[in-house]
mmCIF file of C-alpha atoms in Angstrom:
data_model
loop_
_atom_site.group_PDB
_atom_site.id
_atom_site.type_symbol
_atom_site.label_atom_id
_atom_site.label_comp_id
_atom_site.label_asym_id
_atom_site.label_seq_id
_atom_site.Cartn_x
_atom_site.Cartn_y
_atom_site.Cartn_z
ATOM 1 C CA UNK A 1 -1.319 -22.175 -27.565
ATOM 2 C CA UNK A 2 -0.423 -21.289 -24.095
ATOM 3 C CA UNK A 3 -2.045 -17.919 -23.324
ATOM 4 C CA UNK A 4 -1.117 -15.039 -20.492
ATOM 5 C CA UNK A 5 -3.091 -12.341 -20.142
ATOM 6 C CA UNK A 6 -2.729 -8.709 -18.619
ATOM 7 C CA UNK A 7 -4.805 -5.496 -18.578
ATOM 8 C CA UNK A 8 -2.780 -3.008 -20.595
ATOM 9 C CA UNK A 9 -3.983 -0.315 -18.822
ATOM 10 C CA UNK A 10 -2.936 2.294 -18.474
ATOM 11 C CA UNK A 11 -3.057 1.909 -13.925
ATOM 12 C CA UNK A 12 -3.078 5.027 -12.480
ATOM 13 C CA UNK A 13 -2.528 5.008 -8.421
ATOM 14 C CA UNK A 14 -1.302 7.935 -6.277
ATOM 15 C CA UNK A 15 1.749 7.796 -4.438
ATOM 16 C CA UNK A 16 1.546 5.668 -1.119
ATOM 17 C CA UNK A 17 -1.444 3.384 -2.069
ATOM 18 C CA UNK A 18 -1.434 0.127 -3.233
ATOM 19 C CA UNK A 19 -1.305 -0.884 -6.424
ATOM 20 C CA UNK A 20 -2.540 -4.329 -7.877
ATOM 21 C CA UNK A 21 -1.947 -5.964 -10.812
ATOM 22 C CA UNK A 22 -3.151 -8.939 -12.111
ATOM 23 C CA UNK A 23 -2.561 -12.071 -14.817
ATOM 24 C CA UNK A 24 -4.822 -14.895 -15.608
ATOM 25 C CA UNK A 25 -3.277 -17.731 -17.519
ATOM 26 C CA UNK A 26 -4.450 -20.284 -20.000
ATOM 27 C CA UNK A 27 -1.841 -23.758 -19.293
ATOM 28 C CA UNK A 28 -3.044 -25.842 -16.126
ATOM 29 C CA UNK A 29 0.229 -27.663 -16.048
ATOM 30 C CA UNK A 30 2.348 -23.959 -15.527
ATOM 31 C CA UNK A 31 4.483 -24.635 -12.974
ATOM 32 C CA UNK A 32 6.234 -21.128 -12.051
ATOM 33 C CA UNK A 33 5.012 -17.570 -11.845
ATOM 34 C CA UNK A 34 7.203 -14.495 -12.503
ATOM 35 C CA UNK A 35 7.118 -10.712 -12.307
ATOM 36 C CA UNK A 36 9.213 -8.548 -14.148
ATOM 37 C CA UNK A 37 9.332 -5.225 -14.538
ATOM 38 C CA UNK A 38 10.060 -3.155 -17.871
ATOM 39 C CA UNK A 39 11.020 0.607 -17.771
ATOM 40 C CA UNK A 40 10.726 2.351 -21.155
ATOM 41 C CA UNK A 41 14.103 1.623 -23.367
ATOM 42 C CA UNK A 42 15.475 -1.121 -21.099
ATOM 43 C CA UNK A 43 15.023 -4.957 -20.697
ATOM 44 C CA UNK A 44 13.178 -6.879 -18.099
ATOM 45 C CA UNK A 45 14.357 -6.542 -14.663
ATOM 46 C CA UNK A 46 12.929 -9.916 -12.652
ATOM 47 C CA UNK A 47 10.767 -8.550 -9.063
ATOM 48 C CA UNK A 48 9.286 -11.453 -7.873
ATOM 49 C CA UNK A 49 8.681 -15.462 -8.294
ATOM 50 C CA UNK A 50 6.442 -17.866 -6.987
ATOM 51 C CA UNK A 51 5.867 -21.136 -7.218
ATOM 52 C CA UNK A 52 3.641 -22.678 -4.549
ATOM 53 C CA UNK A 53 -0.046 -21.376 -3.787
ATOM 54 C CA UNK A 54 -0.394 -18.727 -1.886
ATOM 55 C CA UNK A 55 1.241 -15.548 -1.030
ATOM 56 C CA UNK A 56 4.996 -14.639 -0.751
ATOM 57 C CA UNK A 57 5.739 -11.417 0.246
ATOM 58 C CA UNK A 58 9.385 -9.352 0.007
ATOM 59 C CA UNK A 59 9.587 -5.593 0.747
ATOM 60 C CA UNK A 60 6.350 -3.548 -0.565
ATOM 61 C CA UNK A 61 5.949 -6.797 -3.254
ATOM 62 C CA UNK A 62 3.261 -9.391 -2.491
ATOM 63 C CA UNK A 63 2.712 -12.030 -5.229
ATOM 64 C CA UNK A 64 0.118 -14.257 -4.799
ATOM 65 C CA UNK A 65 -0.766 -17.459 -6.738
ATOM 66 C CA UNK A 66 -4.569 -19.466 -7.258
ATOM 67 C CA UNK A 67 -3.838 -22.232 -9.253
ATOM 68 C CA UNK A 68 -7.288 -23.531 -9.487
ATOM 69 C CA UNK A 69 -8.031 -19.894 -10.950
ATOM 70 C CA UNK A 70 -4.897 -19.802 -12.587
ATOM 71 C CA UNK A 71 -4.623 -16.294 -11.342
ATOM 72 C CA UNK A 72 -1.679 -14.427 -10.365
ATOM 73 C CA UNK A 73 -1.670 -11.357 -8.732
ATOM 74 C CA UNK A 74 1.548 -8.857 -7.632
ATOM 75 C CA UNK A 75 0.432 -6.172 -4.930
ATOM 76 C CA UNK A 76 2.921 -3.025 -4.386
ATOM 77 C CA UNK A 77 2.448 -1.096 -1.003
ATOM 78 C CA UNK A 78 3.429 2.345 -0.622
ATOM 79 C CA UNK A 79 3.624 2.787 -4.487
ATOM 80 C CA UNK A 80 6.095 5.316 -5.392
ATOM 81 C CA UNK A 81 7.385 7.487 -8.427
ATOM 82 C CA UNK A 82 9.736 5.209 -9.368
ATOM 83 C CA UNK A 83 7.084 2.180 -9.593
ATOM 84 C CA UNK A 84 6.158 3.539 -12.224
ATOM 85 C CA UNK A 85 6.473 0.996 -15.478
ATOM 86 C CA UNK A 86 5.173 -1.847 -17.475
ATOM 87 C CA UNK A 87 5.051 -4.868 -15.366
ATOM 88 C CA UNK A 88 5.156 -8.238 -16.941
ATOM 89 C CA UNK A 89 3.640 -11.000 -16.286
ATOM 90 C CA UNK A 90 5.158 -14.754 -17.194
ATOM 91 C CA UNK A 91 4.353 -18.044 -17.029
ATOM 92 C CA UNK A 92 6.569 -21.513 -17.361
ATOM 93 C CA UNK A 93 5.579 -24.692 -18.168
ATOM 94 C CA UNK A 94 8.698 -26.028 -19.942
ATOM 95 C CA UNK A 95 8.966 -22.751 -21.707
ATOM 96 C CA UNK A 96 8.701 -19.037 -20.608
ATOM 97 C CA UNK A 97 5.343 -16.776 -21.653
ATOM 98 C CA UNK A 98 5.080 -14.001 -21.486
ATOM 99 C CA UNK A 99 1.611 -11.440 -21.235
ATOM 100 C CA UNK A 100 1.333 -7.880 -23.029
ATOM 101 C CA UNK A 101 2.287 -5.809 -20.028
ATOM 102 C CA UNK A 102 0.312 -3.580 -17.716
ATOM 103 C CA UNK A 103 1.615 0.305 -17.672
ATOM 104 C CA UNK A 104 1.653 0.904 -14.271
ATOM 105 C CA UNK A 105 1.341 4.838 -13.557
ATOM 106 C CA UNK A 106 2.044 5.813 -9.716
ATOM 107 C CA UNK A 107 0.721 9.426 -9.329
ATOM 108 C CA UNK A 108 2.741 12.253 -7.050
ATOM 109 C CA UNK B 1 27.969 -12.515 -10.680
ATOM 110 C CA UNK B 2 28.368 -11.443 -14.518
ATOM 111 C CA UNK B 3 24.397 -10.845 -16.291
ATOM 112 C CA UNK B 4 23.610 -12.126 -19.927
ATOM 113 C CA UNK B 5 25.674 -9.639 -22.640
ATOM 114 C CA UNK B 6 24.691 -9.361 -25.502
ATOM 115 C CA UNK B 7 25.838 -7.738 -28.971
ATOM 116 C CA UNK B 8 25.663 -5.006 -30.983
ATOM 117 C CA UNK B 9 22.962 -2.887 -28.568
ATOM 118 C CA UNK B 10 22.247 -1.328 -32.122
ATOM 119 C CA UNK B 11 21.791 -2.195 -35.279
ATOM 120 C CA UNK B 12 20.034 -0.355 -38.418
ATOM 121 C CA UNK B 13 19.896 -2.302 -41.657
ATOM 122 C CA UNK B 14 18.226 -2.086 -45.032
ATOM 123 C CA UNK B 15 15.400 -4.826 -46.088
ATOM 124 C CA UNK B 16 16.252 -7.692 -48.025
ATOM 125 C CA UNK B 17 20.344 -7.712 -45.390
ATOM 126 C CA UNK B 18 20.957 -10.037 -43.034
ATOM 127 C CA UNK B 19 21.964 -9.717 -39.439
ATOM 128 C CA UNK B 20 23.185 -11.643 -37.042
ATOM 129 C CA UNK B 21 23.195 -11.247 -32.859
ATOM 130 C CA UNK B 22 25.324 -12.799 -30.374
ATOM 131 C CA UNK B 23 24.176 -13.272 -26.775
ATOM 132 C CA UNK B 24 26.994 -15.014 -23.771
ATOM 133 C CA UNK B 25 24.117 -16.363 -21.161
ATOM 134 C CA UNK B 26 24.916 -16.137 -17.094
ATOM 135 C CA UNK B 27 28.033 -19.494 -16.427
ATOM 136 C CA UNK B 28 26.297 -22.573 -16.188
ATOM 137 C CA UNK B 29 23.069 -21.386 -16.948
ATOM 138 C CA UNK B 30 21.308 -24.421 -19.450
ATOM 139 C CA UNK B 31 18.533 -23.166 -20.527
ATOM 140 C CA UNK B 32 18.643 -20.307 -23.115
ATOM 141 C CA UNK B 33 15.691 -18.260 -24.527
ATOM 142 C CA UNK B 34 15.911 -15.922 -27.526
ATOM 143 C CA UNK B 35 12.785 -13.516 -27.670
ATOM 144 C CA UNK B 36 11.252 -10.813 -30.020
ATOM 145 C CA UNK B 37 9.663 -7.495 -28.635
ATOM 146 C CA UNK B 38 7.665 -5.194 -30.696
ATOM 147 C CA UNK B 39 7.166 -1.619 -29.455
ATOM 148 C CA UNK B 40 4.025 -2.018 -26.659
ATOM 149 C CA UNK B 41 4.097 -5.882 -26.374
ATOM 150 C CA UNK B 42 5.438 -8.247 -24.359
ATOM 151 C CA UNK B 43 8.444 -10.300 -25.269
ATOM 152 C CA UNK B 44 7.243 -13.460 -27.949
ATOM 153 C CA UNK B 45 9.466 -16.419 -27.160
ATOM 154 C CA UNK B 46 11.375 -17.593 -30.890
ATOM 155 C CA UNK B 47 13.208 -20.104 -29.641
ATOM 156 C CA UNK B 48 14.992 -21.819 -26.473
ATOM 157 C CA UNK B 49 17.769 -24.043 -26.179
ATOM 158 C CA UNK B 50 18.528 -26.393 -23.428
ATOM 159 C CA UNK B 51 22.242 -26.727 -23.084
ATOM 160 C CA UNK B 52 22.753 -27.083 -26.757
ATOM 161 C CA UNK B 53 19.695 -28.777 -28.557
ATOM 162 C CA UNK B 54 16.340 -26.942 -29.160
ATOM 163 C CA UNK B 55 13.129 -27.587 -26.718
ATOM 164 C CA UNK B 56 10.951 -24.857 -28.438
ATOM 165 C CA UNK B 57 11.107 -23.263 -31.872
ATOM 166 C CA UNK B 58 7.338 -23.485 -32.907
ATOM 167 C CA UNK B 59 6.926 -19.553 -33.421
ATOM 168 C CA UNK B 60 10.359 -19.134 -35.114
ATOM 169 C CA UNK B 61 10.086 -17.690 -38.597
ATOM 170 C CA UNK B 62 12.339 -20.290 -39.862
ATOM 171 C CA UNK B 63 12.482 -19.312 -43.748
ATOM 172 C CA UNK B 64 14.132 -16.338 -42.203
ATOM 173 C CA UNK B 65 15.655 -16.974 -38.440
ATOM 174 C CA UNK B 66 18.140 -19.248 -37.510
ATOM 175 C CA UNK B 67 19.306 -19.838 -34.536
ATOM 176 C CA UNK B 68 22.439 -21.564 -33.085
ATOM 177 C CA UNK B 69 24.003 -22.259 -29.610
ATOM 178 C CA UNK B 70 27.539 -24.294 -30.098
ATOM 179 C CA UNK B 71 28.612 -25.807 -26.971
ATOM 180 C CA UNK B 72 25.762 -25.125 -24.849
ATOM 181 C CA UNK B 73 27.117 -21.583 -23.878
ATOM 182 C CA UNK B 74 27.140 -18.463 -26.136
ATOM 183 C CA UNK B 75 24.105 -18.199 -28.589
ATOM 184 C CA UNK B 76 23.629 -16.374 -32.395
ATOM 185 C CA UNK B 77 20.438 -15.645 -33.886
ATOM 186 C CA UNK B 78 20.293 -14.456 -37.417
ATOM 187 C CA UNK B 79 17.760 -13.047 -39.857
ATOM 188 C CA UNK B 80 18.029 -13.564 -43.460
ATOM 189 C CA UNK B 81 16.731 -11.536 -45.607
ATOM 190 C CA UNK B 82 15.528 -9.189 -42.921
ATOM 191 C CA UNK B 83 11.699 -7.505 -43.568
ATOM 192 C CA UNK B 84 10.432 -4.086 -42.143
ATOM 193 C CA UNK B 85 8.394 -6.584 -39.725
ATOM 194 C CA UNK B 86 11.832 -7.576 -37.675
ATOM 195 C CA UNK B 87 12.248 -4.224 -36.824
ATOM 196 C CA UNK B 88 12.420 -4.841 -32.768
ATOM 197 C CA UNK B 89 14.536 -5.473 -29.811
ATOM 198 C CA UNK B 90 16.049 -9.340 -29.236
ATOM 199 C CA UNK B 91 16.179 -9.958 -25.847
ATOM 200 C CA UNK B 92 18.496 -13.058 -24.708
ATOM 201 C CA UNK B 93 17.427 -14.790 -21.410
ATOM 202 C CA UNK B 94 18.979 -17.402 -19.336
ATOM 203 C CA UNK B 95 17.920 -19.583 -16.430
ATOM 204 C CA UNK B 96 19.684 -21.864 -14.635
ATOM 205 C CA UNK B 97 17.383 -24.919 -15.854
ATOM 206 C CA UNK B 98 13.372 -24.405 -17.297
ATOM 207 C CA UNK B 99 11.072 -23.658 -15.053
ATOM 208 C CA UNK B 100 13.248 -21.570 -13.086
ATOM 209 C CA UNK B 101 13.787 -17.756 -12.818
ATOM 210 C CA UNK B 102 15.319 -15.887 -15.909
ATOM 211 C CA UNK B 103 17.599 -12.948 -16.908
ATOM 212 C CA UNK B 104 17.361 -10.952 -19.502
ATOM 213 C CA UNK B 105 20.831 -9.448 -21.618
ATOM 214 C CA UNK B 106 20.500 -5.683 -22.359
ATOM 215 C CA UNK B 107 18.802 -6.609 -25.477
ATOM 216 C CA UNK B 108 19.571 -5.505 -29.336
ATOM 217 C CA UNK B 109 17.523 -2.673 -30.949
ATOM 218 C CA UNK B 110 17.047 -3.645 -34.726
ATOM 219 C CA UNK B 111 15.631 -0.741 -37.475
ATOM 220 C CA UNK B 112 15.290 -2.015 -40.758
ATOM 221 C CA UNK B 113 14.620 0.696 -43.379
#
């Protein structure tokens, strides 16, 4: 059973920190890494991918991959209001996983 | 670039109906997932097609669920007879082949009552 797993939270971070969320996953042959992120009543909205070890960065979003931890991180800078959501994390290897969500709270 | 639609948004049934959903993936997009997500989880995958045959049905409820994708393009999932338990949005995803990034349709809110 491949296995992603998420904090539920709730993450609460004031406005213009940085926020950091995290995913561990179970399948050593996953191959790509994707963020989504789910506000309340409406689908997932894909924020970031990565494939490759490492970071890869692309406006306030930093994902960063350890495959020998099979970790996965997503960093937002300069959180803001509107951050504020349930941010999936999933994993492929020949098939798309999903993990429960963390509920990201960004604080005014 | 047109997204994944999918159809009806909404749908209320009693238990013991049947249903049925249709989802049109993004053009030449092979690889098709249908998922199931209950209110404070993350989306369970129930099945996914590549082009037209099935790679992954293993947590399908197949007494129930069917699924179908004719041609490799448009997609219907159906639920027959439909418990309390289905009540949930179906999401429709697409990627351009596996392992690649996906997009998820508006989704279909089911109530069964």
């Amino acid at each position: 059973q491949k296995e992603v797993e998420q904090n539920s939270g709730p993450l609460s971070v004031p406005e213009g920190a940085i926020a950091s969320l995290n995913c561990t996953y179970s399948d050593r042959g996953s191959q790509s890494f994707f963020w989504y992120r789910q506000y309340s009543g409406k689908s997932p909205e894909l924020i970031m991918f990565i494939y490759s070890n490492g970071d890869k960065e692309d406006g306030r979003f930093t994902a960063q991959l350890n495959k020998a931890s099979q970790y996965v991180s997503l960093l937002i800078r300069d959180s803001q209001p509107s951050d504020s959501a349930t941010y999936l994390c999933a994993v492929s290897a020949d098939g798309l996983t999903f993990g429960k969500g963390t509920h990201l709270i960004i604080q005014p | 670039e047109a997204g994944v639609a999918q159809s009806p948004r909404y749908k209320i049934i009693e238990k013991r109906q049947s249903v049925a959903f249709w989802c049109n993936p993004i053009s030449g997009h092979a690889t098709l997932y249908w998922y199931q997500q209950i209110l404070g989880q993350g989306p369970k995958l129930l099945i996914q097609f590549q082009n037209n045959g099935v790679v992954d049905d293993s947590q399908l409820p197949k007494d129930r669920f069917s699924a179908e994708r004719l041609k490799g393009v448009d997609s219907t999932l159906k639920i027959q007879p439909a418990k309390l338990e289905d009540s949930a949005v179906y999401l429709c995803a697409s990627s351009l082949m596996v392992n690649t990034e996906a997009f998820f349709g508006q989704g279909t809110r089911l109530t069964v009552v």
